[in-house]
C-alpha cells in the first residue's frame, strides 16, 4: 500500500477469527490512534491533523466501524484482541494516542504488557469510577440526546458523518448496521459501569503518559484527569482543551494534535 | 380456547401528576412514592383476585417478572406462583416468566419451577422471556450485547437439567457447573410446557416454532396492532411446514365487562387512563440499549423505514412512545383496541373474533388494570366467568388439541395431590 502525504487509505488486517478495519494517513514517524466511543466512521479531521507530520495508523477495535464483531465477553478478551491488533498493524512498542474507551483498553493492555507502548497520549480515558463524581449514564439518555454528552459540537459530527445522497437500500442497511455495531461495542465496554478493575493495575503502566481532557466533558468529569495522573507512575502532565467535550479530538482536532506533538517531550 | 387471567400487579397509587413530575415509572421511579402499607393491601387484593379467577373457572392464572417497576410489583413471580399453587386447585399456574439471564446460576429457575410444578400437581407453565431492556440491562445491569447469548445458554442448561437422566457437567460461557443435578425434578415429563413471551422478531418466531414452544405476544396495545406480529409468527409456522394449531400462540388483551356497553365505558375509563398515562410512563432512553436488538431486527427496521420513505408515507409515531400514549384518551383507546370493554355479549363476540383472526388459543386477559378497585376487578371476573367463558371457551377445541397445556391442569384427577386446603378467598384481611 502506498500512502501519500495528503492521502489516506483503509485496509483490513486479520486478527483472531476476523478482520479489522485500519485507516492510515500521512507520512513520517509512526503514531497510533485508538478510537473512542464513536470509532472511526470516516477519515476524520484529527487523523488528517496528525497525518500532517506523522504516519497515522488507526485500527478499529472489534465491532467498531467495519471491523468484524468478534466475540468479546470480558475485558480480558478486549485486551487480548487489542494486543493482537497492535502487533498486526505494527504499533507495538510505539507511540499511541488513545481516547475514551480506547484509552481504557490501551491502559489495560499497557498494564499487562508494559512494553506495548513507548508513549501514550490519553484523551479523556475511561476506566475509573468515583461514586461522588460518576461517569454519566450515557446509554440511559434518549438516542437524540446522546451526542450532546459526547461532543461539544454534535452537529459538526453529524454533518461529517452523514450518509451521502443516492445510496441504495443495501448501502443504507450496511451503514446503519455499522453504526449499530459501533454503538453496541462502545456500550458493551461501558456497561453498566466503565470500571473493570483498572485502578488496581494502573501502577504497572510504565511508559510516559500525557493526559488530555475537554473542559466541557459532560460524560467523564475532568476531575478524573487528576485521578489518573495520581495513579499513573509516569504521568508527565495534564492538558485541558477549552470548550471541548468528551470526544475532544473531534471537537478540537488541531488543538489536540498540537498537544500530542508536544507530548513525548513534555 | 384457553382463557387465562393475567395480573400485572400495578402500584395503584401513583399521583395524578406523576407523568409531569417524574421521568419514568420504570428503573428510576421515585422511591418516596412507594408506601409499603398500601402495597400490602395491593398484594393481598391482587392475590385474592387471582385466586377468585381460578375458582370462578378461568383456565389459568398468569404472573410475570418486572424489576424497579411501578406497574409490575413482581420482581419474583415465583413467590406468588407458589402462593397460587397452594390456594388454587385446578387452574394452570402460568409464570410468564423468569428472565433467564438474570438468574445466577440459571439452574435456580429449573429448581424453583420444579418446586412449583410438583407442589401444584403439574399445573405449571414455564415462561422464559429474554426480558425487557428496563428489567435486564438497566435494573439488573446486564450488557445488552451479551444478553441473548446468556439467555440462550441458560435455556439450554435448564432444559438439559430437567431432562438429563444423570448428573452432568456444564461448561458454558457464562455458567460453569461441575455437577448439575436439580432436585426436585418437575412432575410434568419430560418438562413443563414452555411458553415464550416475545416481541416481533423473526428469530423469536422461528425459534418458538422450531422448538415447539408457545409464542406469546404480550402487548398492551391490543389486537389491532398485534395482527402483523401474529401473522409473522404464523407465516413462519407455515414456512416450516407445521400445523397452524392455535394453541401454539398466546396474546394479551385488556378486558372490562359490565351489564351494558354504556356502563362499561363509565366503569373502565379511569383505570384504563391510569394505566396508559401513569403506569406506562416509561423514559424513552431505556427502550433500546445498543445490542439489545438483534441485527436481523435492525435490518427489518431499516427495510421498513426505507420502504416507507419510498412510498412517501408519513412516519407514524411509535405507539409506545410517551408522547403518543399521553395524547390518547379512553375513547381512542377503545377505538384502537387497546382496551376491550362492553357487555358480556359485546365482549364475547369481539373476543371470539379476535381469537379467530389472530388464530390464538391462549387468550391472556388483563382483567385488572391501573388503579382498578378490587370490587371492580372481581365484578369484571365474575361477569366474564359466568357469561363470556361459557360462550367462547370451546372455540378451537373441536379441531385442535392443546399440546402445550400443563398436564396437571388438563387431567386434574390423575395427578392431583390431596388438597390441604380448599379454594379460599385469599389472605387479605
XYZ file of C-alpha atoms in Angstrom:
695
model
C 0.000 0.000 0.000
C 1.260 3.472 -0.861
C 0.341 6.349 1.352
C 0.811 9.860 0.132
C 1.350 12.820 2.391
C -2.074 14.216 1.760
C -3.858 10.930 1.271
C -5.269 8.153 3.314
C -6.090 4.531 2.825
C -8.118 1.880 4.540
C -7.098 -1.733 4.729
C -8.062 -4.888 6.556
C -5.882 -6.886 8.885
C -6.593 -10.341 10.255
C -6.881 -10.597 14.000
C -8.143 -13.738 15.662
C -11.008 -15.123 13.618
C -11.866 -11.890 11.860
C -10.706 -8.845 10.009
C -10.322 -5.398 11.449
C -10.504 -2.130 9.600
C -7.398 0.088 9.680
C -7.082 3.664 8.444
C -3.662 5.007 7.552
C -2.946 8.683 6.933
C 0.186 10.676 6.128
C 3.901 10.004 6.192
C 6.526 10.479 8.830
C 7.109 8.927 12.221
C 4.518 6.295 13.017
C 1.858 7.138 15.572
C -1.158 5.072 16.517
C -4.662 6.237 17.267
C -7.044 4.053 19.233
C -10.504 5.493 18.829
C -13.099 6.338 21.441
C -16.852 5.776 21.657
C -17.699 6.716 18.099
C -14.956 4.715 16.389
C -13.517 5.898 13.092
C -16.598 6.175 10.881
C -14.634 8.342 8.429
C -11.079 9.546 7.961
C -11.772 12.372 10.347
C -10.061 15.744 10.762
C -7.982 14.675 13.762
C -6.368 11.919 11.712
C -5.556 14.429 8.981
C -4.122 16.840 11.557
C -1.833 14.169 12.950
C -1.104 12.983 9.428
C 0.460 16.313 8.541
C 3.688 15.164 10.108
C 3.072 11.540 11.080
C 2.201 8.234 9.534
C -1.013 7.637 11.480
C -2.229 4.070 11.918
C -5.765 3.892 13.287
C -7.215 0.415 13.752
C -10.858 -0.071 14.673
C -11.444 -2.425 17.575
C -13.730 -5.438 17.010
C -17.293 -4.408 16.313
C -16.390 -0.786 15.641
C -16.784 0.650 12.156
C -16.197 -2.045 9.584
C -14.298 -4.370 11.893
C -15.787 -7.795 12.374
C -17.751 -8.096 15.601
C -15.589 -10.791 17.173
C -16.836 -12.459 20.340
C -15.782 -10.217 23.188
C -17.234 -11.057 26.573
C -14.791 -9.627 29.054
C -12.021 -7.080 29.424
C -9.600 -9.954 29.076
C -10.976 -10.565 25.573
C -10.659 -6.872 24.710
C -7.075 -6.744 25.913
C -6.158 -9.909 24.062
C -7.627 -8.586 20.822
C -6.131 -5.128 21.286
C -2.743 -6.707 21.861
C -3.076 -8.797 18.727
C -4.263 -5.734 16.827
C -1.251 -3.656 17.859
C 1.033 -6.448 16.674
C -0.847 -6.857 13.404
C -0.725 -3.184 12.431
C 2.837 -2.601 13.611
C 2.098 -0.338 16.535
C 3.538 -2.447 19.330
C 6.306 -0.576 21.069
C 5.261 2.729 19.568
C 3.598 5.997 20.408
C -0.172 5.866 20.587
C -2.974 8.349 21.147
C -5.960 6.645 22.739
C -9.379 8.063 23.503
C -12.185 7.267 25.942
C -12.988 3.532 25.812
C -9.981 3.019 23.542
C -7.786 4.648 26.184
C -9.247 2.330 28.797
C -8.326 -0.678 26.669
C -4.872 0.773 25.956
C -4.198 1.234 29.668
C -5.359 -2.284 30.429
C -3.028 -3.537 27.721
C -0.127 -1.436 28.989
C -0.687 -2.820 32.479
C -0.314 -6.438 31.393
C 2.215 -5.728 28.645
C 4.274 -2.725 29.802
C 6.407 -2.757 26.647
C 3.355 -2.323 24.434
C 3.751 1.459 24.155
C 6.618 3.913 24.366
C 4.272 6.799 24.989
C 0.546 7.205 25.499
C -1.496 10.331 24.995
C -4.771 9.654 26.766
C -7.799 11.628 25.623
C -10.402 11.519 28.413
C -9.760 7.882 29.285
C -12.456 5.834 30.974
C -11.794 3.035 33.419
C -12.018 4.640 36.859
C -15.117 5.260 38.923
C -15.897 7.611 41.756
C -19.284 7.354 43.476
C -19.114 11.040 44.327
C -18.431 12.058 40.734
C -19.850 9.335 38.493
C -19.366 8.888 34.763
C -22.629 9.978 33.167
C -25.074 7.219 32.240
C -24.907 7.927 28.518
C -26.915 4.883 27.477
C -29.917 5.920 29.547
C -30.241 9.112 27.546
C -32.549 9.217 24.578
C -30.712 8.483 21.360
C -31.113 12.014 20.061
C -29.598 13.468 23.228
C -26.603 11.165 23.438
C -24.345 13.101 21.046
C -24.702 16.122 23.328
C -22.915 14.173 26.045
C -20.122 13.085 23.726
C -19.373 16.245 21.707
C -19.416 19.930 22.435
C -20.403 20.317 18.795
C -22.602 17.340 17.954
C -23.942 18.960 14.790
C -20.476 19.078 13.319
C -20.036 15.343 13.876
C -23.447 14.685 12.326
C -22.528 16.710 9.247
C -19.179 14.993 8.849
C -20.637 11.505 9.073
C -23.978 11.978 7.288
C -24.985 9.434 4.673
C -24.226 10.703 1.186
C -27.151 11.091 -1.167
C -28.021 8.413 -3.640
C -27.252 5.314 -1.590
C -29.331 2.270 -2.372
C -31.177 0.214 0.233
C -28.342 -2.249 0.736
C -25.812 0.505 1.229
C -28.068 2.278 3.712
C -28.588 -1.004 5.517
C -24.869 -1.634 5.823
C -24.189 1.860 7.089
C -26.966 1.600 9.656
C -25.704 -1.782 10.798
C -22.178 -0.418 11.045
C -23.325 2.404 13.279
C -25.341 -0.029 15.382
C -22.359 -2.343 15.855
C -20.167 0.566 16.874
C -22.704 1.666 19.459
C -23.134 -1.902 20.681
C -19.397 -2.325 21.165
C -18.969 1.054 22.843
C -21.879 0.361 25.182
C -20.531 -3.095 25.945
C -17.198 -1.637 27.054
C -19.024 0.718 29.401
C -21.854 -1.499 30.639
C -23.140 -0.991 33.251
C -20.215 0.910 34.767
C -16.952 1.551 32.868
C -14.771 0.162 35.629
C -13.235 -3.229 35.005
C -10.774 -3.009 37.875
C -8.210 -0.827 36.110
C -7.351 1.100 39.291
C -5.611 -1.944 40.718
C -3.463 -2.322 37.594
C -2.512 1.235 36.628
C 0.727 1.074 38.615
C 2.014 -1.365 36.003
C 1.783 1.210 33.197
C 5.450 2.105 32.835
C 5.516 4.293 29.739
C 5.296 8.094 29.825
C 1.710 9.284 29.690
C 0.142 12.594 28.840
C -3.487 13.194 29.842
C -5.745 15.495 27.839
C -9.301 16.390 28.769
C -12.041 18.597 27.381
C -13.150 21.325 29.759
C -16.764 20.686 28.747
C -16.757 16.892 29.030
C -20.328 16.011 30.015
C -19.648 12.285 30.100
C -16.482 11.913 32.158
C -15.903 14.812 34.555
C -12.481 16.454 34.105
C -11.752 15.631 37.750
C -10.870 12.145 36.546
C -7.777 13.577 34.867
C -6.261 14.102 38.293
C -7.234 10.628 39.462
C -5.433 9.100 36.522
C -2.454 11.389 36.997
C -2.114 10.337 40.632
C -2.243 6.659 39.802
C -0.034 6.543 36.701
C 3.663 6.268 37.645
C 4.956 8.164 34.594
C 2.305 10.830 34.070
C 4.009 13.824 32.500
C 1.168 16.265 32.644
C -2.456 17.187 32.107
C -3.715 19.430 29.333
C -7.220 20.809 29.272
C -8.740 21.793 25.943
C -11.082 24.677 26.493
C -14.564 24.190 25.127
C -14.060 20.578 24.088
C -16.393 17.755 25.079
C -15.648 14.122 25.775
C -14.671 13.366 22.179
C -12.179 16.224 22.285
C -10.241 15.109 19.220
C -13.437 15.524 17.185
C -14.335 18.828 18.812
C -10.854 20.415 18.661
C -8.724 18.337 16.302
C -5.956 20.889 15.712
C -5.527 21.755 19.372
C -5.446 18.120 20.431
C -2.945 17.306 17.673
C -0.742 20.136 18.920
C -0.807 18.655 22.422
C 0.073 15.234 21.003
C 3.110 16.676 19.208
C 4.349 18.225 22.418
C 3.575 15.076 24.416
C 6.667 12.895 24.197
C 8.981 15.754 25.012
C 6.749 17.360 27.636
C -59.638 -21.752 23.603
C -57.989 -21.298 26.943
C -58.944 -18.156 28.828
C -56.382 -17.042 31.328
C -56.418 -14.284 33.928
C -53.224 -12.225 33.833
C -52.226 -9.877 36.633
C -49.530 -7.237 36.209
C -49.903 -6.150 39.851
C -49.515 -2.420 39.293
C -48.764 0.010 42.061
C -52.168 1.654 42.066
C -51.481 4.850 43.967
C -49.257 6.911 41.685
C -50.225 10.588 41.918
C -52.213 12.167 39.124
C -49.320 14.440 38.197
C -46.884 11.526 38.105
C -46.108 11.889 34.377
C -45.387 15.599 34.714
C -43.162 15.271 37.760
C -41.316 12.052 37.025
C -39.077 10.794 34.258
C -40.127 7.180 34.370
C -42.308 4.584 36.057
C -39.542 2.064 35.498
C -35.892 1.817 36.538
C -35.591 5.206 38.247
C -39.099 5.553 39.675
C -39.065 7.778 42.750
C -38.658 5.507 45.819
C -40.526 8.003 48.009
C -43.715 7.209 46.101
C -43.733 3.677 47.463
C -45.891 3.080 50.524
C -45.369 -0.456 51.864
C -48.584 -0.363 53.869
C -50.590 0.419 50.759
C -48.652 -2.218 48.880
C -49.569 -4.805 51.492
C -53.195 -4.180 50.643
C -52.469 -4.279 46.916
C -50.634 -7.587 47.102
C -53.367 -9.226 49.094
C -56.119 -7.806 46.912
C -54.306 -8.952 43.805
C -53.761 -12.463 45.110
C -57.427 -12.588 46.085
C -58.340 -11.614 42.545
C -56.172 -14.303 41.009
C -57.495 -16.957 43.374
C -61.043 -15.849 42.719
C -60.470 -16.081 38.972
C -59.109 -19.601 39.316
C -62.059 -20.668 41.423
C -64.505 -18.941 39.079
C -63.435 -21.075 36.161
C -60.635 -19.344 34.306
C -58.339 -21.937 32.805
C -55.218 -20.415 34.237
C -53.740 -17.554 36.193
C -50.677 -15.655 34.988
C -47.939 -13.797 36.807
C -44.839 -12.141 35.402
C -41.497 -10.614 36.330
C -40.501 -6.959 36.386
C -37.905 -5.002 38.313
C -37.937 -1.450 39.664
C -41.323 -1.082 38.045
C -44.338 0.909 39.168
C -46.787 -1.125 37.118
C -45.427 -4.541 37.921
C -44.867 -5.360 41.580
C -43.498 -8.847 40.993
C -39.696 -8.950 40.946
C -40.186 -12.602 41.859
C -43.278 -14.066 40.222
C -42.357 -17.472 41.606
C -43.261 -16.319 45.114
C -46.807 -15.566 44.080
C -46.973 -18.630 41.887
C -46.145 -20.671 44.998
C -48.950 -18.992 46.870
C -51.335 -19.643 43.981
C -50.232 -23.248 43.723
C -51.378 -23.761 47.283
C -54.567 -21.716 47.109
C -55.962 -22.947 43.818
C -56.799 -26.487 42.807
C -57.063 -26.947 39.085
C -56.078 -23.814 37.206
C -52.840 -23.662 35.285
C -50.160 -21.631 37.043
C -48.620 -19.659 34.222
C -45.355 -17.964 35.118
C -44.593 -15.657 32.202
C -41.995 -15.871 33.243
C -38.486 -15.903 34.602
C -35.986 -13.771 32.666
C -33.400 -16.495 32.415
C -30.284 -14.381 32.046
C -30.998 -12.705 35.384
C -30.614 -15.871 37.436
C -27.161 -16.855 38.554
C -26.731 -19.701 38.177
C -29.763 -20.234 35.950
C -30.481 -23.648 37.445
C -32.239 -21.586 40.115
C -35.061 -21.341 37.576
C -35.028 -25.090 36.996
C -35.195 -25.663 40.744
C -37.907 -23.145 41.598
C -40.090 -24.060 38.658
C -39.735 -27.741 39.528
C -40.873 -26.903 43.057
C -43.881 -25.085 41.638
C -44.694 -27.899 39.261
C -44.506 -30.538 41.957
C -46.473 -28.713 44.616
C -49.160 -27.674 42.115
C -49.587 -31.202 40.822
C -48.150 -30.481 37.401
C -50.006 -27.266 36.696
C -47.026 -25.093 35.836
C -46.405 -23.343 32.541
C -42.737 -22.341 32.328
C -42.405 -18.946 30.678
C -38.939 -17.960 29.536
C -38.726 -14.322 28.438
C -35.493 -12.653 27.438
C -36.826 -9.729 29.459
C -37.266 -6.075 28.643
C -34.263 -3.734 28.415
C -35.556 -1.964 31.517
C -35.509 -5.146 33.570
C -32.407 -6.808 32.216
C -30.000 -4.104 31.079
C -30.903 -1.215 33.360
C -32.405 -2.580 36.587
C -30.175 -5.670 36.576
C -27.199 -4.210 34.726
C -26.631 -6.895 32.092
C -24.679 -5.912 28.997
C -27.217 -5.790 26.154
C -24.612 -7.172 23.768
C -24.418 -10.468 25.643
C -27.978 -10.690 26.955
C -29.348 -13.014 24.294
C -26.355 -15.289 24.374
C -26.709 -15.556 28.160
C -30.405 -16.257 27.754
C -29.802 -18.964 25.194
C -27.174 -20.664 27.295
C -29.400 -20.502 30.387
C -32.267 -22.014 28.406
C -30.093 -24.880 27.220
C -28.865 -25.536 30.743
C -32.361 -25.527 32.273
C -33.862 -27.821 29.668
C -30.982 -30.227 29.994
C -31.178 -30.101 33.786
C -34.874 -31.012 33.626
C -34.435 -33.885 31.220
C -30.996 -35.441 31.920
C -31.004 -38.934 33.380
C -27.899 -38.367 35.404
C -25.817 -35.506 36.803
C -23.732 -33.710 34.186
C -21.003 -31.088 33.946
C -21.966 -27.869 32.210
C -19.143 -25.874 30.689
C -20.887 -22.804 29.360
C -19.510 -19.391 28.548
C -21.374 -17.715 31.361
C -22.174 -20.599 33.664
C -19.826 -23.378 34.648
C -21.057 -26.104 36.955
C -19.168 -29.256 37.827
C -22.314 -31.180 38.618
C -25.806 -30.247 37.544
C -28.382 -32.285 39.386
C -31.654 -30.488 40.008
C -33.743 -31.660 42.928
C -36.707 -31.608 42.924
C -37.441 -32.511 39.342
C -40.604 -31.406 37.568
C -43.697 -33.527 37.887
C -44.609 -32.991 34.248
C -42.485 -35.150 31.980
C -40.357 -34.581 30.156
C -40.791 -30.996 31.379
C -43.486 -28.353 31.895
C -44.757 -26.710 28.723
C -42.568 -23.807 27.667
C -44.117 -20.524 26.585
C -42.003 -17.702 25.245
C -43.160 -14.131 25.771
C -41.592 -12.249 22.911
C -41.748 -9.203 20.730
C -41.951 -9.287 16.995
C -38.543 -10.551 15.979
C -38.152 -13.065 13.198
C -35.713 -15.069 15.300
C -38.228 -15.493 18.124
C -40.959 -16.668 15.750
C -38.612 -19.136 14.157
C -37.198 -20.374 17.453
C -40.630 -20.907 19.039
C -41.865 -22.795 16.018
C -38.785 -24.971 15.729
C -38.641 -25.745 19.457
C -42.376 -26.411 19.616
C -42.844 -23.663 22.211
C -45.824 -21.374 22.572
C -45.197 -17.886 21.181
C -46.817 -15.254 23.395
C -47.153 -11.753 22.081
C -47.573 -9.774 25.285
C -48.671 -6.377 24.082
C -50.589 -3.667 25.882
C -51.721 -2.210 22.594
C -54.485 -4.549 21.700
C -55.446 -6.853 18.934
C -55.301 -4.384 16.056
C -51.570 -3.785 16.364
C -50.991 -7.474 17.055
C -52.159 -8.613 13.644
C -48.814 -8.024 11.998
C -46.835 -9.780 14.726
C -49.098 -12.790 14.891
C -49.203 -13.042 11.127
C -45.416 -13.026 11.114
C -45.405 -15.945 13.525
C -47.983 -17.934 11.574
C -46.110 -17.326 8.331
C -43.035 -18.829 9.937
C -45.070 -21.803 11.187
C -46.344 -22.376 7.682
C -42.894 -21.958 6.193
C -41.602 -24.684 8.476
C -44.421 -26.999 7.439
C -46.003 -27.134 10.903
C -49.696 -27.355 11.579
C -51.330 -23.990 12.402
C -52.581 -25.161 15.772
C -53.899 -22.017 17.519
C -52.554 -23.326 20.802
C -49.076 -22.536 19.556
C -49.768 -18.922 20.457
C -50.812 -16.595 23.247
C -51.901 -12.995 23.333
C -52.822 -10.396 25.940
C -55.848 -8.134 25.896
C -57.298 -5.681 28.417
C -60.921 -6.549 29.139
C -63.632 -4.660 31.033
C -67.126 -6.038 31.496
C -70.361 -4.518 32.759
C -74.027 -5.230 32.261
C -74.207 -2.785 29.372
C -71.752 -1.234 26.944
C -72.502 2.223 28.318
C -71.843 1.176 31.887
C -68.595 -0.496 30.872
C -67.374 2.729 29.318
C -68.107 4.519 32.571
C -66.521 1.921 34.813
C -63.268 1.355 32.994
C -62.330 4.815 31.805
C -60.357 5.766 34.903
C -58.364 2.549 35.386
C -57.510 2.446 31.676
C -56.338 6.045 31.612
C -54.402 5.456 34.824
C -52.617 2.520 33.240
C -51.749 4.072 29.919
C -50.989 7.555 31.210
C -49.271 6.806 34.503
C -48.237 3.134 34.594
C -46.762 3.218 31.098
C -44.859 6.447 31.633
C -41.509 4.929 30.695
C -38.448 7.018 29.878
C -37.614 6.648 26.201
C -33.898 6.368 26.911
C -34.462 2.884 28.298
C -36.096 1.491 25.198
C -33.184 0.500 23.020
C -29.815 -0.014 24.662
C -27.326 -0.760 21.867
C -27.051 -4.505 21.422
C -30.474 -5.393 22.786
C -31.983 -5.669 19.330
C -30.650 -8.362 17.080
C -29.072 -7.418 13.778
C -31.946 -9.083 11.957
C -34.359 -6.777 13.759
C -32.227 -3.772 12.844
C -32.274 -4.906 9.218
C -36.045 -5.234 9.384
C -36.303 -1.726 10.805
C -34.127 -0.197 8.112
C -36.014 -2.045 5.424
C -39.385 -0.841 6.646
C -38.131 2.742 7.003
C -36.758 2.685 3.501
C -39.967 1.190 2.261
C -41.991 3.884 3.953
C -39.733 6.634 2.692
C -40.055 5.228 -0.789
C -43.808 5.435 -0.502
C -43.523 8.977 0.828
C -45.545 7.860 3.768
C -45.559 9.955 6.883
C -43.597 8.332 9.639
C -46.040 7.026 12.167
C -45.239 7.734 15.789
C -44.220 4.771 17.860
C -47.439 3.662 19.573
C -45.442 3.005 22.720
C -43.797 6.402 22.974
C -44.797 8.531 25.919
C -45.953 11.439 23.821
C -48.081 9.139 21.723
C -49.646 7.438 24.727
C -50.365 10.603 26.667
C -52.339 12.044 23.824
C -54.660 9.049 23.681
C -57.828 9.338 25.711
C -60.094 6.486 26.712
C -62.357 6.732 23.694
C -59.372 6.460 21.420
C -58.015 3.548 23.449
C -61.261 1.750 22.696
C -61.088 2.750 19.063
C -57.536 1.440 18.756
C -58.436 -1.784 20.526
C -56.035 -1.281 23.409
C -58.906 -1.931 25.792
C -61.959 -4.028 25.019
C -64.955 -3.136 27.167
C -68.655 -3.800 26.975
C -71.491 -6.080 27.912
C -70.850 -9.820 28.056
C -72.407 -10.193 24.630
C -70.250 -7.479 23.107
C -67.057 -8.783 24.659
C -67.791 -12.431 23.843
C -68.398 -11.643 20.198
C -65.364 -9.446 19.886
C -63.053 -11.810 21.714
C -64.278 -14.673 19.580
C -63.448 -12.658 16.502
C -60.042 -11.612 17.817
C -59.035 -15.149 18.746
C -60.194 -16.381 15.371
C -58.441 -13.631 13.455
C -55.181 -13.988 15.365
C -55.576 -17.771 15.453
C -54.766 -17.573 19.132
C -55.661 -20.385 21.519
C -54.310 -18.873 24.736
C -56.008 -15.564 25.451
C -54.381 -13.960 28.458
C -56.822 -11.424 29.731
C -55.794 -8.389 31.716
C -58.928 -8.132 33.830
C -57.400 -5.752 36.346
C -55.595 -2.673 35.154
C -54.269 0.580 36.534
C -55.942 1.656 39.744
C -58.989 -0.587 39.381
C -60.577 -1.433 42.722
C -60.726 -4.991 43.971
C -64.520 -4.858 43.808
C -64.495 -3.867 40.158
C -61.855 -6.470 39.307
C -63.985 -9.141 40.994
C -67.102 -7.912 39.214
C -65.256 -7.990 35.905
C -64.010 -11.504 36.614
C -67.375 -12.805 37.729
C -69.196 -11.490 34.683
C -66.596 -12.968 32.394
C -66.587 -16.358 34.079
C -70.355 -16.588 34.148
C -71.333 -15.038 30.858
C -68.415 -14.941 28.448
C -66.402 -18.032 29.206
C -69.282 -20.437 28.525
C -69.947 -18.733 25.208
C -66.476 -18.878 23.717
C -64.494 -21.317 25.872
C -64.850 -24.166 23.429
C -63.511 -22.288 20.409
C -60.898 -24.353 18.542
C -61.464 -27.433 20.713
C -63.362 -29.412 18.079
C -60.402 -29.081 15.775
C -57.235 -28.743 17.788
C -55.611 -30.276 20.806
C -53.742 -28.052 23.242
C -50.446 -29.910 23.452
C -48.913 -27.023 25.381
C -51.210 -27.160 28.380
C -49.846 -28.372 31.718
C -50.666 -31.985 32.329
C -51.926 -31.386 35.868
C -54.338 -28.692 34.812
C -55.753 -30.644 31.923
C -56.131 -34.006 33.631
C -56.504 -32.962 37.231
C -57.823 -36.203 38.638
C -54.822 -38.230 37.577
C -52.164 -36.059 39.101
C -53.810 -34.167 41.911
C -52.176 -34.456 45.313
C -54.518 -34.459 48.308
C -55.564 -30.888 48.771
C -54.603 -29.452 52.142
C -56.960 -26.560 51.690
C -59.939 -25.824 49.573
C -60.166 -22.864 47.252
C -60.034 -19.874 49.509
C -60.762 -16.220 49.173
C -57.160 -15.457 49.979
C -55.137 -13.657 52.526
C -56.361 -10.090 52.680
C -57.773 -9.057 55.996
